[in-house]
Amino acid sequence: DETYSCAVLDCPEWLGDELEEGCYRKYDVDKCCSTGSICPSKEKVEECEFDGKTHKEGELFFPQDTCMKCACQAGFQGKIEEPFCKRNLCSLQILHTDKLQNVCAPVYFKKEEEKSLCCPNDWVCRSLIQIRNRTPVSFDKRINEQLITILLILELTCQFGAASLKLGEGFEQKVDYYGTVRNVTCECILPPLVACKEI
């Protein structure tokens, strides 16, 4: 069993590091912390137009309905591509390796402003959960029907704790997330993992 210990990352902006008046922090899509500061009164500042909004050089923005993070910089032409944009990395899997080792299912909660399910918010782990058959396309109707047919032919299954779920099998579960109870549907849609989505 492998486990990971994550170092605590103290960015200057989290420690109350003061900025010169009129300046702001500059970010890069590859870095967790700010990479410096920009002072518009002292230097020329690039601007990026995206989705009807203007972003200043070094500012991060998150295009809707994608799992991408972008940083405004010179040369940005309005396309969500490298080196200006990168997929947001999910830390939940690294921080909760015990959940992966116990073959728990990641849970994705709905956000009104977002259609994409990017990073899981929580986990559902095997207990006395009743598994039932479900229609394979109910979790996400955008899944290619040919892919589902291939998976059915191969008789692939998903692991969930010590249990195995056939393609299309699933269950409903209540998840207490910081004091708010949410209803989720968990299904074997894309083996080998069960995934859960808020109903």
PDB file of C-alpha atoms in Angstrom:
ATOM      1  CA  ASP A   1       0.000   0.000   0.000  1.00  0.00           C
ATOM      2  CA  GLU A   2       1.459   3.303  -1.118  1.00  0.00           C
ATOM      3  CA  THR A   3       0.608   6.503   0.689  1.00  0.00           C
ATOM      4  CA  TYR A   4       1.581  10.071  -0.054  1.00  0.00           C
ATOM      5  CA  SER A   5       2.457  12.890   2.290  1.00  0.00           C
ATOM      6  CA  CYS A   6       1.696  16.268   0.775  1.00  0.00           C
ATOM      7  CA  ALA A   7       3.853  19.210   1.710  1.00  0.00           C
ATOM      8  CA  VAL A   8       2.122  22.351   2.888  1.00  0.00           C
ATOM      9  CA  LEU A   9       2.601  25.009   0.235  1.00  0.00           C
ATOM     10  CA  ASP A  10       2.733  28.535   1.604  1.00  0.00           C
ATOM     11  CA  CYS A  11       2.330  31.028  -1.223  1.00  0.00           C
ATOM     12  CA  PRO A  12       3.241  34.664  -0.520  1.00  0.00           C
ATOM     13  CA  GLU A  13      -0.349  35.692  -1.287  1.00  0.00           C
ATOM     14  CA  TRP A  14      -1.645  33.320   1.418  1.00  0.00           C
ATOM     15  CA  LEU A  15       0.708  34.756   4.002  1.00  0.00           C
ATOM     16  CA  GLY A  16      -0.529  38.325   3.634  1.00  0.00           C
ATOM     17  CA  ASP A  17       2.484  39.466   1.596  1.00  0.00           C
ATOM     18  CA  GLU A  18       1.790  43.136   0.828  1.00  0.00           C
ATOM     19  CA  LEU A  19       1.642  44.457  -2.719  1.00  0.00           C
ATOM     20  CA  GLU A  20       2.552  47.924  -3.839  1.00  0.00           C
ATOM     21  CA  GLU A  21      -0.552  50.108  -4.259  1.00  0.00           C
ATOM     22  CA  GLY A  22      -2.158  49.742  -7.704  1.00  0.00           C
ATOM     23  CA  CYS A  23      -0.354  46.448  -8.408  1.00  0.00           C
ATOM     24  CA  TYR A  24      -1.783  42.927  -8.629  1.00  0.00           C
ATOM     25  CA  ARG A  25      -0.442  39.379  -8.535  1.00  0.00           C
ATOM     26  CA  LYS A  26       0.589  37.639 -11.739  1.00  0.00           C
ATOM     27  CA  TYR A  27      -0.219  33.936 -12.288  1.00  0.00           C
ATOM     28  CA  ASP A  28       0.887  31.224 -14.701  1.00  0.00           C
ATOM     29  CA  VAL A  29      -1.144  28.111 -15.607  1.00  0.00           C
ATOM     30  CA  ASP A  30       1.800  25.872 -14.596  1.00  0.00           C
ATOM     31  CA  LYS A  31       2.299  27.299 -11.105  1.00  0.00           C
ATOM     32  CA  CYS A  32       0.299  27.031  -7.888  1.00  0.00           C
ATOM     33  CA  CYS A  33       1.482  30.344  -6.460  1.00  0.00           C
ATOM     34  CA  SER A  34       1.753  33.761  -8.042  1.00  0.00           C
ATOM     35  CA  THR A  35       4.899  34.303 -10.103  1.00  0.00           C
ATOM     36  CA  GLY A  36       5.320  37.974  -9.292  1.00  0.00           C
ATOM     37  CA  SER A  37       3.354  41.169  -9.545  1.00  0.00           C
ATOM     38  CA  ILE A  38       2.357  43.629 -12.247  1.00  0.00           C
ATOM     39  CA  CYS A  39       2.033  47.361 -11.743  1.00  0.00           C
ATOM     40  CA  PRO A  40      -0.022  48.912 -14.591  1.00  0.00           C
ATOM     41  CA  SER A  41       1.137  52.405 -13.616  1.00  0.00           C
ATOM     42  CA  LYS A  42       4.785  51.406 -14.262  1.00  0.00           C
ATOM     43  CA  GLU A  43       4.541  48.965 -17.205  1.00  0.00           C
ATOM     44  CA  LYS A  44       2.487  48.118 -20.274  1.00  0.00           C
ATOM     45  CA  VAL A  45      -0.119  45.472 -19.469  1.00  0.00           C
ATOM     46  CA  GLU A  46      -1.467  43.044 -22.084  1.00  0.00           C
ATOM     47  CA  GLU A  47      -5.220  42.328 -22.154  1.00  0.00           C
ATOM     48  CA  CYS A  48      -7.115  39.220 -23.236  1.00  0.00           C
ATOM     49  CA  GLU A  49     -10.718  39.153 -24.460  1.00  0.00           C
ATOM     50  CA  PHE A  50     -12.701  35.984 -23.769  1.00  0.00           C
ATOM     51  CA  ASP A  51     -16.442  35.305 -23.439  1.00  0.00           C
ATOM     52  CA  GLY A  52     -17.171  39.037 -23.499  1.00  0.00           C
ATOM     53  CA  LYS A  53     -14.836  39.743 -20.593  1.00  0.00           C
ATOM     54  CA  THR A  54     -11.472  41.491 -20.495  1.00  0.00           C
ATOM     55  CA  HIS A  55      -8.674  39.951 -18.434  1.00  0.00           C
ATOM     56  CA  LYS A  56      -5.378  41.629 -17.572  1.00  0.00           C
ATOM     57  CA  GLU A  57      -2.009  40.017 -18.149  1.00  0.00           C
ATOM     58  CA  GLY A  58      -1.253  37.417 -15.475  1.00  0.00           C
ATOM     59  CA  GLU A  59      -4.894  37.035 -14.398  1.00  0.00           C
ATOM     60  CA  LEU A  60      -6.383  33.561 -14.269  1.00  0.00           C
ATOM     61  CA  PHE A  61      -9.766  32.798 -15.816  1.00  0.00           C
ATOM     62  CA  PHE A  62     -11.790  29.621 -16.109  1.00  0.00           C
ATOM     63  CA  PRO A  63     -13.736  29.161 -19.381  1.00  0.00           C
ATOM     64  CA  GLN A  64     -17.290  27.950 -18.704  1.00  0.00           C
ATOM     65  CA  ASP A  65     -18.253  24.366 -19.482  1.00  0.00           C
ATOM     66  CA  THR A  66     -14.625  23.252 -19.671  1.00  0.00           C
ATOM     67  CA  CYS A  67     -12.168  21.841 -17.164  1.00  0.00           C
ATOM     68  CA  MET A  68      -9.549  24.363 -18.204  1.00  0.00           C
ATOM     69  CA  LYS A  69      -7.638  27.093 -16.402  1.00  0.00           C
ATOM     70  CA  CYS A  70      -6.187  29.953 -18.468  1.00  0.00           C
ATOM     71  CA  ALA A  71      -3.771  32.789 -17.761  1.00  0.00           C
ATOM     72  CA  CYS A  72      -3.874  35.957 -19.802  1.00  0.00           C
ATOM     73  CA  GLN A  73      -0.552  36.628 -21.535  1.00  0.00           C
ATOM     74  CA  ALA A  74       0.794  38.202 -24.708  1.00  0.00           C
ATOM     75  CA  GLY A  75      -0.215  36.299 -27.838  1.00  0.00           C
ATOM     76  CA  PHE A  76      -3.566  34.989 -26.551  1.00  0.00           C
ATOM     77  CA  GLN A  77      -5.951  34.791 -29.538  1.00  0.00           C
ATOM     78  CA  GLY A  78      -9.125  33.656 -27.755  1.00  0.00           C
ATOM     79  CA  LYS A  79      -8.437  29.928 -28.179  1.00  0.00           C
ATOM     80  CA  ILE A  80      -8.399  27.570 -25.211  1.00  0.00           C
ATOM     81  CA  GLU A  81      -5.009  25.990 -25.939  1.00  0.00           C
ATOM     82  CA  GLU A  82      -1.481  25.716 -24.567  1.00  0.00           C
ATOM     83  CA  PRO A  83       0.561  27.586 -23.479  1.00  0.00           C
ATOM     84  CA  PHE A  84      -2.270  29.885 -22.357  1.00  0.00           C
ATOM     85  CA  CYS A  85      -4.607  27.216 -20.968  1.00  0.00           C
ATOM     86  CA  LYS A  86      -4.258  23.828 -19.281  1.00  0.00           C
ATOM     87  CA  ARG A  87      -6.621  21.295 -17.789  1.00  0.00           C
ATOM     88  CA  ASN A  88      -7.243  21.947 -14.110  1.00  0.00           C
ATOM     89  CA  LEU A  89      -5.494  19.310 -12.015  1.00  0.00           C
ATOM     90  CA  CYS A  90      -7.529  17.496  -9.380  1.00  0.00           C
ATOM     91  CA  SER A  91      -5.789  17.105  -6.043  1.00  0.00           C
ATOM     92  CA  LEU A  92      -8.542  15.057  -4.363  1.00  0.00           C
ATOM     93  CA  GLN A  93      -7.186  11.761  -5.712  1.00  0.00           C
ATOM     94  CA  ILE A  94      -3.673  12.467  -4.377  1.00  0.00           C
ATOM     95  CA  LEU A  95      -4.867  13.774  -1.019  1.00  0.00           C
ATOM     96  CA  HIS A  96      -7.162  10.771  -0.475  1.00  0.00           C
ATOM     97  CA  THR A  97      -5.138   7.767  -1.634  1.00  0.00           C
ATOM     98  CA  ASP A  98      -6.895   5.695   1.048  1.00  0.00           C
ATOM     99  CA  LYS A  99     -10.158   6.157  -0.897  1.00  0.00           C
ATOM    100  CA  LEU A 100      -8.505   4.933  -4.095  1.00  0.00           C
ATOM    101  CA  GLN A 101      -7.002   1.928  -2.303  1.00  0.00           C
ATOM    102  CA  ASN A 102     -10.448   1.035  -0.944  1.00  0.00           C
ATOM    103  CA  VAL A 103     -11.889   1.427  -4.475  1.00  0.00           C
ATOM    104  CA  CYS A 104     -14.357   4.127  -3.468  1.00  0.00           C
ATOM    105  CA  ALA A 105     -16.325   6.044  -6.103  1.00  0.00           C
ATOM    106  CA  PRO A 106     -15.629   9.734  -6.778  1.00  0.00           C
ATOM    107  CA  VAL A 107     -18.652  12.036  -6.382  1.00  0.00           C
ATOM    108  CA  TYR A 108     -19.291  15.018  -8.653  1.00  0.00           C
ATOM    109  CA  PHE A 109     -21.708  17.690  -7.405  1.00  0.00           C
ATOM    110  CA  LYS A 110     -23.717  19.944  -9.705  1.00  0.00           C
ATOM    111  CA  LYS A 111     -22.713  23.555 -10.033  1.00  0.00           C
ATOM    112  CA  GLU A 112     -25.412  25.702 -11.595  1.00  0.00           C
ATOM    113  CA  GLU A 113     -22.988  27.675 -13.732  1.00  0.00           C
ATOM    114  CA  GLU A 114     -21.059  24.618 -14.991  1.00  0.00           C
ATOM    115  CA  LYS A 115     -22.037  21.707 -17.204  1.00  0.00           C
ATOM    116  CA  SER A 116     -18.660  19.943 -17.123  1.00  0.00           C
ATOM    117  CA  LEU A 117     -17.762  17.506 -14.363  1.00  0.00           C
ATOM    118  CA  CYS A 118     -14.082  18.201 -13.818  1.00  0.00           C
ATOM    119  CA  CYS A 119     -12.865  17.250 -10.366  1.00  0.00           C
ATOM    120  CA  PRO A 120     -14.640  15.096  -7.791  1.00  0.00           C
ATOM    121  CA  ASN A 121     -15.914  16.784  -4.643  1.00  0.00           C
ATOM    122  CA  ASP A 122     -16.224  13.783  -2.327  1.00  0.00           C
ATOM    123  CA  TRP A 123     -16.236   9.969  -2.175  1.00  0.00           C
ATOM    124  CA  VAL A 124     -18.794   7.197  -1.693  1.00  0.00           C
ATOM    125  CA  CYS A 125     -17.331   4.043  -0.185  1.00  0.00           C
ATOM    126  CA  ARG A 126     -18.777   0.522  -0.099  1.00  0.00           C
ATOM    127  CA  SER A 127     -21.069  -0.238   2.815  1.00  0.00           C
ATOM    128  CA  LEU A 128     -24.524  -1.796   2.857  1.00  0.00           C
ATOM    129  CA  ILE A 129     -25.510  -0.261  -0.472  1.00  0.00           C
ATOM    130  CA  GLN A 130     -28.081  -1.990  -2.641  1.00  0.00           C
ATOM    131  CA  ILE A 131     -26.846  -2.243  -6.214  1.00  0.00           C
ATOM    132  CA  ARG A 132     -29.506  -2.254  -8.927  1.00  0.00           C
ATOM    133  CA  ASN A 133     -29.638  -2.351 -12.707  1.00  0.00           C
ATOM    134  CA  ARG A 134     -29.782   0.952 -14.542  1.00  0.00           C
ATOM    135  CA  THR A 135     -29.906   1.965 -18.179  1.00  0.00           C
ATOM    136  CA  PRO A 136     -26.276   2.378 -19.286  1.00  0.00           C
ATOM    137  CA  VAL A 137     -26.838   5.795 -20.903  1.00  0.00           C
ATOM    138  CA  SER A 138     -28.598   7.439 -17.952  1.00  0.00           C
ATOM    139  CA  PHE A 139     -25.447   8.846 -16.328  1.00  0.00           C
ATOM    140  CA  ASP A 140     -24.349  10.841 -19.342  1.00  0.00           C
ATOM    141  CA  LYS A 141     -26.284  10.592 -22.584  1.00  0.00           C
ATOM    142  CA  ARG A 142     -23.370  12.068 -24.500  1.00  0.00           C
ATOM    143  CA  ILE A 143     -21.434   8.798 -24.229  1.00  0.00           C
ATOM    144  CA  ASN A 144     -21.016   7.317 -27.667  1.00  0.00           C
ATOM    145  CA  GLU A 145     -23.477   4.436 -28.192  1.00  0.00           C
ATOM    146  CA  GLN A 146     -20.826   2.429 -30.039  1.00  0.00           C
ATOM    147  CA  LEU A 147     -18.544   2.610 -27.004  1.00  0.00           C
ATOM    148  CA  ILE A 148     -21.346   1.309 -24.780  1.00  0.00           C
ATOM    149  CA  THR A 149     -22.012  -1.550 -27.218  1.00  0.00           C
ATOM    150  CA  ILE A 150     -18.308  -2.512 -27.207  1.00  0.00           C
ATOM    151  CA  LEU A 151     -18.188  -2.419 -23.390  1.00  0.00           C
ATOM    152  CA  LEU A 152     -21.319  -4.600 -23.156  1.00  0.00           C
ATOM    153  CA  ILE A 153     -19.802  -7.152 -25.559  1.00  0.00           C
ATOM    154  CA  LEU A 154     -16.603  -7.280 -23.505  1.00  0.00           C
ATOM    155  CA  GLU A 155     -18.681  -7.723 -20.324  1.00  0.00           C
ATOM    156  CA  LEU A 156     -16.521  -5.220 -18.470  1.00  0.00           C
ATOM    157  CA  THR A 157     -17.217  -4.461 -14.830  1.00  0.00           C
ATOM    158  CA  CYS A 158     -16.458  -1.740 -12.331  1.00  0.00           C
ATOM    159  CA  GLN A 159     -14.926  -2.312  -8.926  1.00  0.00           C
ATOM    160  CA  PHE A 160     -16.538  -0.713  -5.893  1.00  0.00           C
ATOM    161  CA  GLY A 161     -14.848  -1.849  -2.705  1.00  0.00           C
ATOM    162  CA  ALA A 162     -14.997  -5.641  -2.734  1.00  0.00           C
ATOM    163  CA  ALA A 163     -18.039  -5.603  -5.037  1.00  0.00           C
ATOM    164  CA  SER A 164     -18.145  -5.829  -8.815  1.00  0.00           C
ATOM    165  CA  LEU A 165     -20.812  -3.958 -10.759  1.00  0.00           C
ATOM    166  CA  LYS A 166     -21.767  -4.876 -14.296  1.00  0.00           C
ATOM    167  CA  LEU A 167     -21.962  -2.169 -16.895  1.00  0.00           C
ATOM    168  CA  GLY A 168     -25.179  -0.220 -16.291  1.00  0.00           C
ATOM    169  CA  GLU A 169     -25.567  -1.277 -12.658  1.00  0.00           C
ATOM    170  CA  GLY A 170     -25.757   1.413 -10.045  1.00  0.00           C
ATOM    171  CA  PHE A 171     -27.294   2.730  -6.877  1.00  0.00           C
ATOM    172  CA  GLU A 172     -28.510   5.926  -5.288  1.00  0.00           C
ATOM    173  CA  GLN A 173     -26.884   7.278  -2.163  1.00  0.00           C
ATOM    174  CA  LYS A 174     -27.192  10.238   0.185  1.00  0.00           C
ATOM    175  CA  VAL A 175     -23.921  12.080   0.819  1.00  0.00           C
ATOM    176  CA  ASP A 176     -23.442  14.450   3.746  1.00  0.00           C
ATOM    177  CA  TYR A 177     -21.157  17.154   2.386  1.00  0.00           C
ATOM    178  CA  TYR A 178     -20.263  19.732   5.029  1.00  0.00           C
ATOM    179  CA  GLY A 179     -23.690  19.503   6.647  1.00  0.00           C
ATOM    180  CA  THR A 180     -25.692  19.479   3.404  1.00  0.00           C
ATOM    181  CA  VAL A 181     -27.237  16.158   2.384  1.00  0.00           C
ATOM    182  CA  ARG A 182     -27.064  15.593  -1.360  1.00  0.00           C
ATOM    183  CA  ASN A 183     -28.589  12.778  -3.416  1.00  0.00           C
ATOM    184  CA  VAL A 184     -26.227  11.116  -5.880  1.00  0.00           C
ATOM    185  CA  THR A 185     -26.532   8.372  -8.482  1.00  0.00           C
ATOM    186  CA  CYS A 186     -23.538   6.049  -8.741  1.00  0.00           C
ATOM    187  CA  GLU A 187     -23.131   3.895 -11.844  1.00  0.00           C
ATOM    188  CA  CYS A 188     -20.768   1.662 -13.737  1.00  0.00           C
ATOM    189  CA  ILE A 189     -20.626   3.584 -16.989  1.00  0.00           C
ATOM    190  CA  LEU A 190     -16.950   3.616 -17.933  1.00  0.00           C
ATOM    191  CA  PRO A 191     -15.064   0.684 -16.349  1.00  0.00           C
ATOM    192  CA  PRO A 192     -13.071   0.071 -14.257  1.00  0.00           C
ATOM    193  CA  LEU A 193     -14.406   2.729 -11.856  1.00  0.00           C
ATOM    194  CA  VAL A 194     -17.855   3.578 -10.534  1.00  0.00           C
ATOM    195  CA  ALA A 195     -18.605   7.296 -10.673  1.00  0.00           C
ATOM    196  CA  CYS A 196     -21.273   9.249  -8.782  1.00  0.00           C
ATOM    197  CA  LYS A 197     -23.122  12.363  -9.899  1.00  0.00           C
ATOM    198  CA  GLU A 198     -25.528  14.580  -7.994  1.00  0.00           C
ATOM    199  CA  ILE A 199     -29.139  13.907  -9.014  1.00  0.00           C
TER     200      ILE A 199
END
